[in-house]
Coordinates of C-alpha atoms in Angstrom, one line a residue:
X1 CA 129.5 82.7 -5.6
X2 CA 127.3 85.4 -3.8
X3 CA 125.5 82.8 -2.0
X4 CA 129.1 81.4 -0.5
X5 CA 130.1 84.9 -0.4
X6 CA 127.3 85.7 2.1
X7 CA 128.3 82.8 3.9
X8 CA 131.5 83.7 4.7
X9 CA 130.8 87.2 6.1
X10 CA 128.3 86.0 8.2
X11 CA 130.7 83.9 9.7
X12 CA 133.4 86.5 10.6
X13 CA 130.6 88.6 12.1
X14 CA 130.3 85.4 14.2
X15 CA 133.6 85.2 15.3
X16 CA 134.4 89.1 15.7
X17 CA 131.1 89.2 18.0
X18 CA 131.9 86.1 20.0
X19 CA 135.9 87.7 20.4
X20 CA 134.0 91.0 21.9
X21 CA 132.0 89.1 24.1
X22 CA 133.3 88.8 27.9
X23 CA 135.2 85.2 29.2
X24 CA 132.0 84.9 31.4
X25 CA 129.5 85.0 28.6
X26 CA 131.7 83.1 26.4
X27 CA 129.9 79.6 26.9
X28 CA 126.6 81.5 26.0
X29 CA 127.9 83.4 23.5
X30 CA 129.2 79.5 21.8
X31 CA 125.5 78.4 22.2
X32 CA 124.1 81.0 20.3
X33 CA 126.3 80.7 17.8
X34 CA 125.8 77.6 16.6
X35 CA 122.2 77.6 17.2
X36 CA 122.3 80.5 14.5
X37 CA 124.8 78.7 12.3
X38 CA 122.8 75.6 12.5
X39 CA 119.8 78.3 11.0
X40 CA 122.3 79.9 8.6
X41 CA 123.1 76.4 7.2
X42 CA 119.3 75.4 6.9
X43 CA 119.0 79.0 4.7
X44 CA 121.4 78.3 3.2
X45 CA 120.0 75.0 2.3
X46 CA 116.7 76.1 1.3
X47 CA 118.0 78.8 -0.9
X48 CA 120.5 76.1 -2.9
X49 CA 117.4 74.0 -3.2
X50 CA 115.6 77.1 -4.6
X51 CA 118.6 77.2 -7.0
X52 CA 118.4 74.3 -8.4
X53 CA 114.8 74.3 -9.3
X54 CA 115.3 77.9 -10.8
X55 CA 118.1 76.3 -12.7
X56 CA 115.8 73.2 -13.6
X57 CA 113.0 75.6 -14.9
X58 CA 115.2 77.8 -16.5
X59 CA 116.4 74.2 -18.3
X60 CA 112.6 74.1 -19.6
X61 CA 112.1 77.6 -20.2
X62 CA 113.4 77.0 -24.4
X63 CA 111.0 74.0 -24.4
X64 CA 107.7 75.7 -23.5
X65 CA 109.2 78.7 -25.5
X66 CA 109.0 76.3 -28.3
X67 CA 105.5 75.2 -27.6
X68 CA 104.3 78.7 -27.3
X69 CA 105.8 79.8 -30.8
X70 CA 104.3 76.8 -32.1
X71 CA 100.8 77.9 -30.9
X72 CA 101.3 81.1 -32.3
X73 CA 101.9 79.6 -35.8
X74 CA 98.7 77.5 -35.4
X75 CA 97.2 80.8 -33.8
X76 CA 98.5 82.5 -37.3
X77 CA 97.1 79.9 -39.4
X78 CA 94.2 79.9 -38.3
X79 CA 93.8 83.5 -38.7
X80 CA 94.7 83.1 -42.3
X81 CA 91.4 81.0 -42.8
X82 CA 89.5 82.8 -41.4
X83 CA 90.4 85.8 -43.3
X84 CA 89.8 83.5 -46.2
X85 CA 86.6 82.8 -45.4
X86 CA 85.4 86.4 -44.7
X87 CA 86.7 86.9 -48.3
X88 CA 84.6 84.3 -49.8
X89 CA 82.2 85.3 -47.5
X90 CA 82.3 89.2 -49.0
X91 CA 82.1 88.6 -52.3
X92 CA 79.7 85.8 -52.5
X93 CA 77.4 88.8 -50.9
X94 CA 78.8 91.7 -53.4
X95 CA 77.8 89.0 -55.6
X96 CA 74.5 88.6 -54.4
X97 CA 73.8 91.9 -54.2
X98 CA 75.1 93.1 -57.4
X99 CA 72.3 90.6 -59.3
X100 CA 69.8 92.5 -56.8
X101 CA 71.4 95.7 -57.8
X102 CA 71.0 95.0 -61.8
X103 CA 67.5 93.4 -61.6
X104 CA 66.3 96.5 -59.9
X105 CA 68.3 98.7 -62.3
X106 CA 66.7 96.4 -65.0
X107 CA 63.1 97.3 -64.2
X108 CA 63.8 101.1 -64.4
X109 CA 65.1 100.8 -67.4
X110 CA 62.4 99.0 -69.2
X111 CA 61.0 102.4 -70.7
X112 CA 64.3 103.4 -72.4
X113 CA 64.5 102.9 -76.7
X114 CA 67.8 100.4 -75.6
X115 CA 65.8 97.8 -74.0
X116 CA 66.6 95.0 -76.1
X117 CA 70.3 95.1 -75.8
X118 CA 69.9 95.5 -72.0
X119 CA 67.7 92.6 -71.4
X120 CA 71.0 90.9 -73.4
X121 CA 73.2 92.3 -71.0
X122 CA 71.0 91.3 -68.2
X123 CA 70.9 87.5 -69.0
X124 CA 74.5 87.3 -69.5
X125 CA 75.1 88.9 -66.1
X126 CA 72.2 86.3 -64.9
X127 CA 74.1 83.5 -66.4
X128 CA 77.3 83.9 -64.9
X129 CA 76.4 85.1 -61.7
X130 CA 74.4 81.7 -61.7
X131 CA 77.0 79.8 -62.7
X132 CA 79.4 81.2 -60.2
X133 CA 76.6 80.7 -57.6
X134 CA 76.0 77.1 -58.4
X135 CA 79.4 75.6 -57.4
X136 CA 79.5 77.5 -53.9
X137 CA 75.9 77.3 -53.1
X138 CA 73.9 73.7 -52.2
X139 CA 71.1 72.8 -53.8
X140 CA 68.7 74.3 -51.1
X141 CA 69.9 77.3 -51.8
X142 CA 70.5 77.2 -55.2
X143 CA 66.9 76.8 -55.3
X144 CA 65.5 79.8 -53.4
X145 CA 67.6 82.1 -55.3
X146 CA 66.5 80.8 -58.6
X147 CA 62.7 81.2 -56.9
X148 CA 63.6 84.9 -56.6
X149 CA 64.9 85.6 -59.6
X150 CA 62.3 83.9 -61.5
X151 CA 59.9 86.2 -59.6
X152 CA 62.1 89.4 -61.0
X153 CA 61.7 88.1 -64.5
X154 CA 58.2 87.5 -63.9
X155 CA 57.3 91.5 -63.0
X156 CA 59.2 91.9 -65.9
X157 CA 58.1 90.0 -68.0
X158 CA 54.5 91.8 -66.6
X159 CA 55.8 94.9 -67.3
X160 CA 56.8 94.7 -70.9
X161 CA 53.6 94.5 -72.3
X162 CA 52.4 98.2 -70.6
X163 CA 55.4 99.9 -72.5
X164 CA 53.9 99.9 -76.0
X165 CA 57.0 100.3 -78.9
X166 CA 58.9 98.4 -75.9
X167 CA 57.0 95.6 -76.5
X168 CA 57.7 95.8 -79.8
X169 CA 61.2 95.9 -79.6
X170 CA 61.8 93.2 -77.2
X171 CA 60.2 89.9 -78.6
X172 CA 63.8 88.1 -78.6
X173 CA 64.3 89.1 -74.6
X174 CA 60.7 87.8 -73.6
X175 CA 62.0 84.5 -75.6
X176 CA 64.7 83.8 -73.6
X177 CA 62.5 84.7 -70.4
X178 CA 60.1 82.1 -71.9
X179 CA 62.8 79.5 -72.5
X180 CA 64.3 80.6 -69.2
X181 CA 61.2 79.1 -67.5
X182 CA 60.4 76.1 -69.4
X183 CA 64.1 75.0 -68.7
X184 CA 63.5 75.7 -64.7
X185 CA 60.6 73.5 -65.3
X186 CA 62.3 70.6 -67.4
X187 CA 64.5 71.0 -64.0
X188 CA 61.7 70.2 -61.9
X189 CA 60.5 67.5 -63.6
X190 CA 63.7 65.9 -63.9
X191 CA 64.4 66.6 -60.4
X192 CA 60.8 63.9 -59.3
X193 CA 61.8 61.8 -61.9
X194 CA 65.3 61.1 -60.5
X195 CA 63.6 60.6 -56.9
X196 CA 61.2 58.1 -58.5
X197 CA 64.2 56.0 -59.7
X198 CA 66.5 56.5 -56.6
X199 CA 63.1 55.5 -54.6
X200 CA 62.9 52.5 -57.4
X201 CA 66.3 51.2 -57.1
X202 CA 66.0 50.9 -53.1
X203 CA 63.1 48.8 -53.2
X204 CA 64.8 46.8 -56.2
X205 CA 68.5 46.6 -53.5
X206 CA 65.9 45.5 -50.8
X207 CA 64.7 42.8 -52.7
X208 CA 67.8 41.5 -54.0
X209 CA 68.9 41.6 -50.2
X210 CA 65.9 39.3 -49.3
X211 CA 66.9 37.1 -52.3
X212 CA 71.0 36.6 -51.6
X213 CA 69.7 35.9 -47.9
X214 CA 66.9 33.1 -49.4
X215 CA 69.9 31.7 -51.4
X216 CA 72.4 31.7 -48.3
X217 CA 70.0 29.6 -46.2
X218 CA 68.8 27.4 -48.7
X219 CA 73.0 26.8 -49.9
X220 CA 73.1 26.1 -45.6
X221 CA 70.1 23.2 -46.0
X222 CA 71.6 22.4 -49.2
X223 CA 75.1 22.1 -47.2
X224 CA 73.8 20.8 -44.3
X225 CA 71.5 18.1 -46.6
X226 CA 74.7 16.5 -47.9
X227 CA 76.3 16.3 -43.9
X228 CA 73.9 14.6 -43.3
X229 CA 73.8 12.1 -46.5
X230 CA 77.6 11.6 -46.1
X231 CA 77.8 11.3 -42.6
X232 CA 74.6 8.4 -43.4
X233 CA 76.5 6.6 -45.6
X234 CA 79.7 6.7 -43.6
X235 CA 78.1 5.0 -41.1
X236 CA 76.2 2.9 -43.2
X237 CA 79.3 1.5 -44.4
X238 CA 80.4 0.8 -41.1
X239 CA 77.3 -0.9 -40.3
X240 CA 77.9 -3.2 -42.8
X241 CA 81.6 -3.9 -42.0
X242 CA 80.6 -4.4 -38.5
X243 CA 78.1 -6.9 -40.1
X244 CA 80.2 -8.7 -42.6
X245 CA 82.7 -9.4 -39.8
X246 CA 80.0 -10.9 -37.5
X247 CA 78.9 -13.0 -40.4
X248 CA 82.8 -14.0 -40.8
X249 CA 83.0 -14.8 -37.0
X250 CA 79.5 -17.1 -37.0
X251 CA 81.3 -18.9 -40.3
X252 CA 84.5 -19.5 -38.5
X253 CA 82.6 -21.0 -35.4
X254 CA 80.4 -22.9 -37.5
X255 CA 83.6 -24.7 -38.9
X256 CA 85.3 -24.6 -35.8
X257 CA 82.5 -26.6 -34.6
X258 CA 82.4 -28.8 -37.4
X259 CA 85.8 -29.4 -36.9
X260 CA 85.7 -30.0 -33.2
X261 CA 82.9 -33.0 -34.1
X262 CA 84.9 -34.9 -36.4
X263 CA 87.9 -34.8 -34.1
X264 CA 85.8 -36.3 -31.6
X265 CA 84.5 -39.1 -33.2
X266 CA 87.8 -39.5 -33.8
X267 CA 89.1 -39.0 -30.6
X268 CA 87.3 -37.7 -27.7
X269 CA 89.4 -37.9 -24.6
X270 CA 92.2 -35.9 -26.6
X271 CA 90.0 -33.4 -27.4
X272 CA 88.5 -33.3 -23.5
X273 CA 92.0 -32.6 -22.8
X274 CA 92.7 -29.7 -25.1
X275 CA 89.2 -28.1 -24.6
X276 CA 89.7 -28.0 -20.6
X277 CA 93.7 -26.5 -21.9
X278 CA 92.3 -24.1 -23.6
X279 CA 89.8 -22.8 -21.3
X280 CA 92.7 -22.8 -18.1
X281 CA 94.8 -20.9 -21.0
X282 CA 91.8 -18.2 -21.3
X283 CA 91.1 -18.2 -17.5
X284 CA 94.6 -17.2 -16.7
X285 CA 95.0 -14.7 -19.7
X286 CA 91.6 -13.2 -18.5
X287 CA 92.9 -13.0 -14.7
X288 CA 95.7 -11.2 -15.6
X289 CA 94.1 -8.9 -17.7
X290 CA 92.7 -7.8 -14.4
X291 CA 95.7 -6.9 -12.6
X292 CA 94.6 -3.8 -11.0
X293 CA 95.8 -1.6 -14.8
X294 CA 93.1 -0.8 -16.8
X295 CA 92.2 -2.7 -19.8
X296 CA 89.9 -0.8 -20.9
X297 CA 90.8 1.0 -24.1
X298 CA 90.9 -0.4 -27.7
X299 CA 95.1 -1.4 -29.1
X300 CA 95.9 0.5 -31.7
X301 CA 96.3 -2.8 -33.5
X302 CA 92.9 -3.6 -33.5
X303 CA 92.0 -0.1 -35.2
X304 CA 90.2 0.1 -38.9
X305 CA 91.8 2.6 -41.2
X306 CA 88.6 4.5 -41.5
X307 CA 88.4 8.0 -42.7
X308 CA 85.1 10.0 -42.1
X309 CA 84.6 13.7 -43.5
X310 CA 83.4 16.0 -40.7
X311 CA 83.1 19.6 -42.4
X312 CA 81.1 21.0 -40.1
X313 CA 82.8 20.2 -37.1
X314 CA 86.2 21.2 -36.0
X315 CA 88.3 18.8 -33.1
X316 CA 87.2 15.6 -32.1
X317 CA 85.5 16.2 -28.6
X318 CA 82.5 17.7 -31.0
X319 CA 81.5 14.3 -32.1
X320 CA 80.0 13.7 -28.8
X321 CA 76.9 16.1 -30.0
X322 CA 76.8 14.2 -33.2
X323 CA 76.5 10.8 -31.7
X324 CA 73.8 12.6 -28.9
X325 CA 71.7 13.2 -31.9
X326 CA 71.4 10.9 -33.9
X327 CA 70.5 8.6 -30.4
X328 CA 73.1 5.9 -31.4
X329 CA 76.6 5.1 -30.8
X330 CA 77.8 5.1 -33.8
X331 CA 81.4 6.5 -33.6
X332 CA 84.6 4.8 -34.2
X333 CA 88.1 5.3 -33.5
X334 CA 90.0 6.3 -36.9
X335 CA 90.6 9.2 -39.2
X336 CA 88.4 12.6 -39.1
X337 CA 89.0 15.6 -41.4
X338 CA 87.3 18.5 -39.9
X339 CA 86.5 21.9 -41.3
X340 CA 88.7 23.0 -44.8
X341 CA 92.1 21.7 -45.7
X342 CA 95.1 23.0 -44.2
X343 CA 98.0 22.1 -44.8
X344 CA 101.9 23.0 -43.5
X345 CA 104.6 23.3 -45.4
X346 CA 105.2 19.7 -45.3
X347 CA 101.4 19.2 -46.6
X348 CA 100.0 17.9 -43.3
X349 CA 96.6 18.8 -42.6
X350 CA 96.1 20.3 -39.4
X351 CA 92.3 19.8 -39.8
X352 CA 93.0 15.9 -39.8
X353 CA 92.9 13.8 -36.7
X354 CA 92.7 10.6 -35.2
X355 CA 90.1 10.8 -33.3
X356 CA 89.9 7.6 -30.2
X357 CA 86.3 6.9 -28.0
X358 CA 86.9 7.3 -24.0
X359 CA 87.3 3.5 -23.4
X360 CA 87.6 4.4 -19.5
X361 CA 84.0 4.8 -18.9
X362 CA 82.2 4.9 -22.5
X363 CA 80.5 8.2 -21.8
X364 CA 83.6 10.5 -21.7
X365 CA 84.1 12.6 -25.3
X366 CA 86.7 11.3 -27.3
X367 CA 90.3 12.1 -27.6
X368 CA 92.3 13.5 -30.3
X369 CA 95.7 11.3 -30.5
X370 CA 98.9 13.2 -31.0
X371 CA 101.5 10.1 -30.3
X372 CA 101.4 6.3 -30.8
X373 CA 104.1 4.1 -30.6
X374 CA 103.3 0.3 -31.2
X375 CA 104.8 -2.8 -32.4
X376 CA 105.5 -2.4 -36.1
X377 CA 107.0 -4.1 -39.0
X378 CA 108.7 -1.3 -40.2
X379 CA 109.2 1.3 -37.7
X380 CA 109.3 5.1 -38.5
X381 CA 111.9 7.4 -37.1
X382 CA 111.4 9.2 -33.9
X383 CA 115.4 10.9 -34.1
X384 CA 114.2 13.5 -36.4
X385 CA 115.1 17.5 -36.9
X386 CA 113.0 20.4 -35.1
X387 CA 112.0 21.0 -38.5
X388 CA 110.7 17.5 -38.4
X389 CA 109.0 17.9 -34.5
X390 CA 107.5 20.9 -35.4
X391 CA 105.2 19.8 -38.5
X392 CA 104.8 16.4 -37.6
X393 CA 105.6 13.1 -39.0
X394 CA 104.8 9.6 -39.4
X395 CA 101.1 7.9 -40.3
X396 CA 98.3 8.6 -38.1
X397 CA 97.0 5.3 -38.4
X398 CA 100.4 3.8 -37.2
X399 CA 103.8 5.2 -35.1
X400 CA 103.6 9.1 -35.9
X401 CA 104.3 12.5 -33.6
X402 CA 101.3 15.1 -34.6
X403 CA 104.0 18.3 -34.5
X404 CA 104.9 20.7 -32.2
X405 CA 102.9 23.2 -33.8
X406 CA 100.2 22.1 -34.2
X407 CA 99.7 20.7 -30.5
X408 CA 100.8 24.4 -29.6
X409 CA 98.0 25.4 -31.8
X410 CA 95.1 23.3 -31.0
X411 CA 96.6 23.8 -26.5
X412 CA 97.2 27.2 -26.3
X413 CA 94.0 28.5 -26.8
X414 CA 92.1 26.6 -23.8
X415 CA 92.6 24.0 -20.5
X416 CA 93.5 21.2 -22.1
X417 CA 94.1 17.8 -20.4
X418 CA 96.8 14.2 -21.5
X419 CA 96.3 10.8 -21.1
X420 CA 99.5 8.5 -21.7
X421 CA 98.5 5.0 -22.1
X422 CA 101.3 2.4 -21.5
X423 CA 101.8 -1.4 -22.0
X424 CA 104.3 -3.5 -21.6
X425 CA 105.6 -6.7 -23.6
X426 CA 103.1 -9.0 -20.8
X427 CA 100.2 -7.0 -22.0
X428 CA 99.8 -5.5 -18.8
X429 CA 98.4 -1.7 -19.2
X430 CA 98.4 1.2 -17.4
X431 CA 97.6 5.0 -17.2
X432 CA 98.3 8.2 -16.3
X433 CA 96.5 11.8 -17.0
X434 CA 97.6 15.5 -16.3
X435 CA 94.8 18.2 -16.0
X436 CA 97.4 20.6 -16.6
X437 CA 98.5 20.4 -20.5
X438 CA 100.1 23.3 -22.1
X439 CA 102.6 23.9 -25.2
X440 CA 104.3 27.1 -25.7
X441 CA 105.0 28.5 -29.0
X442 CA 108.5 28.1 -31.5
X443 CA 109.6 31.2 -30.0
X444 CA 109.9 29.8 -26.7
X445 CA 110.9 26.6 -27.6
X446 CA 107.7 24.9 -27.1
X447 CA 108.3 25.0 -23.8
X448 CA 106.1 22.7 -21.7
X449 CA 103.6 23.3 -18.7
X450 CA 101.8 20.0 -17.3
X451 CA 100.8 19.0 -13.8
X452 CA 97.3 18.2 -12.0
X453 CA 98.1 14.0 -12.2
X454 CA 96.0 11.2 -11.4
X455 CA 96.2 7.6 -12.4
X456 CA 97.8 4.6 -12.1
X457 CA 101.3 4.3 -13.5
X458 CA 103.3 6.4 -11.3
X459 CA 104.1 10.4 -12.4
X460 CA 107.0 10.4 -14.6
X461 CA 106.0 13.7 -16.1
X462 CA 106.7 15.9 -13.3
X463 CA 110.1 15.8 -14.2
X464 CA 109.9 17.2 -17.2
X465 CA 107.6 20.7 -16.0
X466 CA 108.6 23.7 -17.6
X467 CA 111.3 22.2 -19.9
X468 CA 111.7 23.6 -23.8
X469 CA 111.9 21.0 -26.3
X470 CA 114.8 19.5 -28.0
X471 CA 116.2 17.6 -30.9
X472 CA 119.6 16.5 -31.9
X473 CA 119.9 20.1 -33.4
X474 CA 118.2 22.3 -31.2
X475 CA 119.8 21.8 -27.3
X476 CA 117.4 23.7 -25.0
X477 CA 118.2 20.8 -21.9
X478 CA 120.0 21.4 -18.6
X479 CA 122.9 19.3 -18.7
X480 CA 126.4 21.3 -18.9
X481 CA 127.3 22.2 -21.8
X482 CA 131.2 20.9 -21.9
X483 CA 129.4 17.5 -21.4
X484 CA 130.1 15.3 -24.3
X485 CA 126.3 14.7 -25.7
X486 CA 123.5 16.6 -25.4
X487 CA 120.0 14.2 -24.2
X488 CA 119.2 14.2 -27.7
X489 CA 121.8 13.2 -29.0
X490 CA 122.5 10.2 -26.5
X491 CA 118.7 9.0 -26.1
X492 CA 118.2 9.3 -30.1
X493 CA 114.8 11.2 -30.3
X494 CA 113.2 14.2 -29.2
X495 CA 111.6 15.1 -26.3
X496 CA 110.9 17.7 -22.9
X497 CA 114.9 16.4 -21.8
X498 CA 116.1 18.0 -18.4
X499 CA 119.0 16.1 -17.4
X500 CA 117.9 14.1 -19.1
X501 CA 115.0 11.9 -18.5
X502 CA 112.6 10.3 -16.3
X503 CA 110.3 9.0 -19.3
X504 CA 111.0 9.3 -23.1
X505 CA 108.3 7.8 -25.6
X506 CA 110.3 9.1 -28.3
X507 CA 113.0 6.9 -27.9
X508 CA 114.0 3.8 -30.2
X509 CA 111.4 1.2 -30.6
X510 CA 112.6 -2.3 -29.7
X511 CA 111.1 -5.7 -30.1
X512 CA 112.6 -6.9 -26.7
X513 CA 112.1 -5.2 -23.6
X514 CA 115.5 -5.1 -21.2
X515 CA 119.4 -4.1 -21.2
X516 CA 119.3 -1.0 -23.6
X517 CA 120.6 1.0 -21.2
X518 CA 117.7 3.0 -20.5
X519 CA 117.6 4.0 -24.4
X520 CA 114.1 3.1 -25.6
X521 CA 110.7 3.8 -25.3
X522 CA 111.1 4.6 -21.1
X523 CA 108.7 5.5 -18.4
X524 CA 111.4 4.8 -15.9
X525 CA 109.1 5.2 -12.9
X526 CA 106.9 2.3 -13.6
X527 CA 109.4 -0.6 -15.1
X528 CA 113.2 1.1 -14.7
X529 CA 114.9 -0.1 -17.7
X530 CA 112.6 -1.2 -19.6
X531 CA 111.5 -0.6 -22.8
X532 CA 107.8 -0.3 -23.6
X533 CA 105.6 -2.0 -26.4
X534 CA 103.2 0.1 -26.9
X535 CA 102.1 3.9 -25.9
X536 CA 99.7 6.7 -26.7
X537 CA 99.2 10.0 -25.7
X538 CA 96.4 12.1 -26.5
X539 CA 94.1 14.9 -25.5
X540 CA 91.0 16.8 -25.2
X541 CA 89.7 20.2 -24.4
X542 CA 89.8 20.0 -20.0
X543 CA 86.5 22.6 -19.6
X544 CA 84.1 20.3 -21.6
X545 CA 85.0 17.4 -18.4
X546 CA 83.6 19.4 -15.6
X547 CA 83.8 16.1 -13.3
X548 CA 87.2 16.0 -13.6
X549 CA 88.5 14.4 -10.2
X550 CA 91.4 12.6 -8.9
X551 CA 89.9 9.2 -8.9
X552 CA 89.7 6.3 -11.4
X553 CA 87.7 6.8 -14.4

């Protein structure tokens, strides 16, 4: 108000000036004015800016009023201590003093007739002026004070004897001084013999240290002893299965050849005929095994359901340093339980895997397999819950998804890499890996992140970058939701769906490949609609294949 007040007086100073000024200074007279209203207004500005920062600190002013009456309580209590402690302080010294004060008092009173009673007096002071002194004092301390005092009782204890009738009179004081110093003696001996025993028992912890660390490494050899034994025998075994089935073969040929004689005494231009039959037949199945796919790896068909114990070790890609040492080949594809047992809450062990040798160029490490689909009997179900896709399902030595969770798990922590193995009803095969392979968590849907391609069949993955997962229900796709199905819902499985799908190897199994609509086991990219016979995908850790490149393995 004083501030707008100002204002407006300055003003009508302006105006009653410029109204006295003559009509030929007028023009001027304008100019100056509102170069010093333009000056005024800047003030003016200035000061309301000044205002308002006043305003804002006098805002804070209660707040670091606050702060400084809360110092000054901490201040105050402070002060309180340390008034406390000049008290202790005090009479721990009046104390001190006043056992100075009566053992010099004592020793002038040695010639009185009342010497015996005094000398009472005296220890009972002593006694509870110690035992006041021992729970404030350390035992340092403690100890020079008791040096001094004993050094009092010595002089008197020197002096008695010089008195004469004293003497006399004061046989049950020199007594207690006696039994006074054979107890500060008992004190000290007790005091080396506890140092003795501490001393004793750290030598006696050392060595029981030194023992539990003999017992840990020989319970490692021990461990490490039986590894080794079981991993022997495991591939004994396979040794000899690999054996018995050459045996079988040689018997088979041997009657096969047996067979093939009599049938040609019999008749030998039939069985020219069907010899040079069969050989065209395997000429023409070996040429189009070599169609420009790769061939290369093992069908899941052909696979023994072999289970090896690996405690020591803890994914697949460590078997690599296992077959490096013992300088043979000895792995198989099949079953591997690494590390402990643990299990989900469907009992499926994380720690067990089936593991697959790099068929692509037999020096790659091995894969850990996380979905097969092949041509089964009896299929298992692939249009399961996200309860079901998130802990897994199915055998691992047939059809089976490894879980959500557990892929997220074993991905997350490092650069992974996928390889999807296809083949189609013909037998042809192809490939296709991503050097990019990454599973979010539950929380984000397990969201997936994969890229970096190379291979052969043509990249039907890319569609699906950055899509959540879904089921029938759990909708995380991107088609509009008035639609009438969700992906997972019309292609029956679940799957990385967008809108909806480029590939699906989730989708129903079936035994003949065309005219299902596209609902099937797709890789659309490679054979449209057409539903595939077999497929695998699997992974590995990406930083343990260095010479990862874009060409053919």
């Amino acid at each position: 108000m004083m501030l707008s007040a100002l204002f407006m007086l300055i003003i009508i100073e302006g105006f009653h000036q410029s109204s006295l000024c003559t009509s030929g200074n007028s023009i001027e007279g304008s100019k100056d004015l509102n170069i010093k209203l333009e000056n005024l207004n800047q003030l003016l500005n200035k000061l309301h800016l000044s205002m308002q920062k006043l305003d804002e600190n006098s805002q804070r002013w209660p707040i670091w009023q606050h702060h400084v009456e809360s110092w000054n309580d901490g201040l105050r209590v402070i002060e309180n201590k340390l008034n406390l402690l000049k008290r202790l302080e005090d009479e721990q010294q009046s104390q001190l003093q006043k056992i100075e004060i009566i053992i010099n008092t004592g020793i002038d009173r040695q010639a009185k007739s009342n010497s015996d009673a005094l000398h009472r007096s005296l220890l009972s002071d002593i006694k509870n002026l110690f035992s006041r002194e021992c729970k404030e004092r350390d035992q340092s301390h403690q100890s020079h004070k008791l040096n001094d005092i004993m050094r009092h009782l010595q002089i008197i204890d020197m002096m008695l004897p010089s008195t004469g009738g004293v003497h006399c009179n004061n046989n049950q004081s020199i007594l207690y001084f006696q039994k006074f110093k054979q107890l500060h003696s008992l004190a000290k001996r007790n005091s080396k013999s506890l140092d003795n025993i501490m001393h004793n028992l750290a030598d006696n912890v050392h060595r029981q240290e030194e023992i539990i660390s003999l017992l840990h490494r020989t319970n490692n050899y021990c461990y490490a002893i039986t590894n080794e034994l079981t991993t022997f025998t495991e591939s004994s075994d396979v040794l000899l299965k690999r054996i018995e089935k050459l045996l079988h073969n040689v018997d088979n040929k041997f009657q096969n050849d047996e067979n093939s004689k009599e049938g040609e005494d019999e008749n030998e231009d039939e069985d020219e005929d069907e010899e040079e039959q069969e050989f065209l037949s395997a000429e023409a199945s070996t040429t189009d095994s070599g169609s420009g796919e790769e061939k290369d790896y093992k069908r899941a068909n052909d696979l023994e359901d072999i289970e090896f114990l690996r405690p020591l070790l803890k994914d697949c890609h460590e078997l690599l340093e296992e077959m490096n040492s013992s300088g043979e080949s000895l792995f198989m594809d099949g079953i591997y339980k690494f590390a402990s047992l643990e299990l989900n809450e469907v009992k499926r062990d994380f720690n067990e895997r089936y593991c697959i040798y790099p068929y692509e160029n037999r020096t790659g490490w091995p894969w850990t397999l996380i979905q097969h689909r092949g041509p089964y009997a009896r299929q298992e179900n692939f249009n399961r819950s996200w309860s079901d896709y998130r802990n897994g399902f199915g055998s691992l030595t047939r059809d089976f998804w490894f879980g959500n969770e557990f892929i997220h798990r074993l991905v997350y922590e490092n650069d992974y890499e996928l390889r999807i193995e296809l083949e189609d009803f013909n037998g042809t095969q192809t490939w296709a890996e991503y050097g990019v392979f990454r599973v979010d968590s539950e929380k984000y849907n397990y969201n997936l992140l994969i890229g970096d391609y190379r291979g052969i069949a043509p990249d039907a993955m890319k569609y699906h970058n950055e899509m959540d997962f879904s089921t029938y229900d759990r909708r995380n796709d991107n088609t509009v939701v008035d639609a009438c199905c969700p992906c997972a819902l019309s292609y029956a499985s679940g799957w990385w769906f967008d809108n909806c799908a480029e590939t699906n190897l989730n989708g129903i199994y079936h035994y003949t490949p065309l005219h299902h609509n596209y609902i099937g086991v797709i890789w659309e990219s490679w054979h449209g609609d057409y539903s595939l016979r077999e497929t695998r995908m699997m992974i590995r850790p990406k930083q343990i294949n260095p010479d990862y490149n874009k060409e053919d393995p």
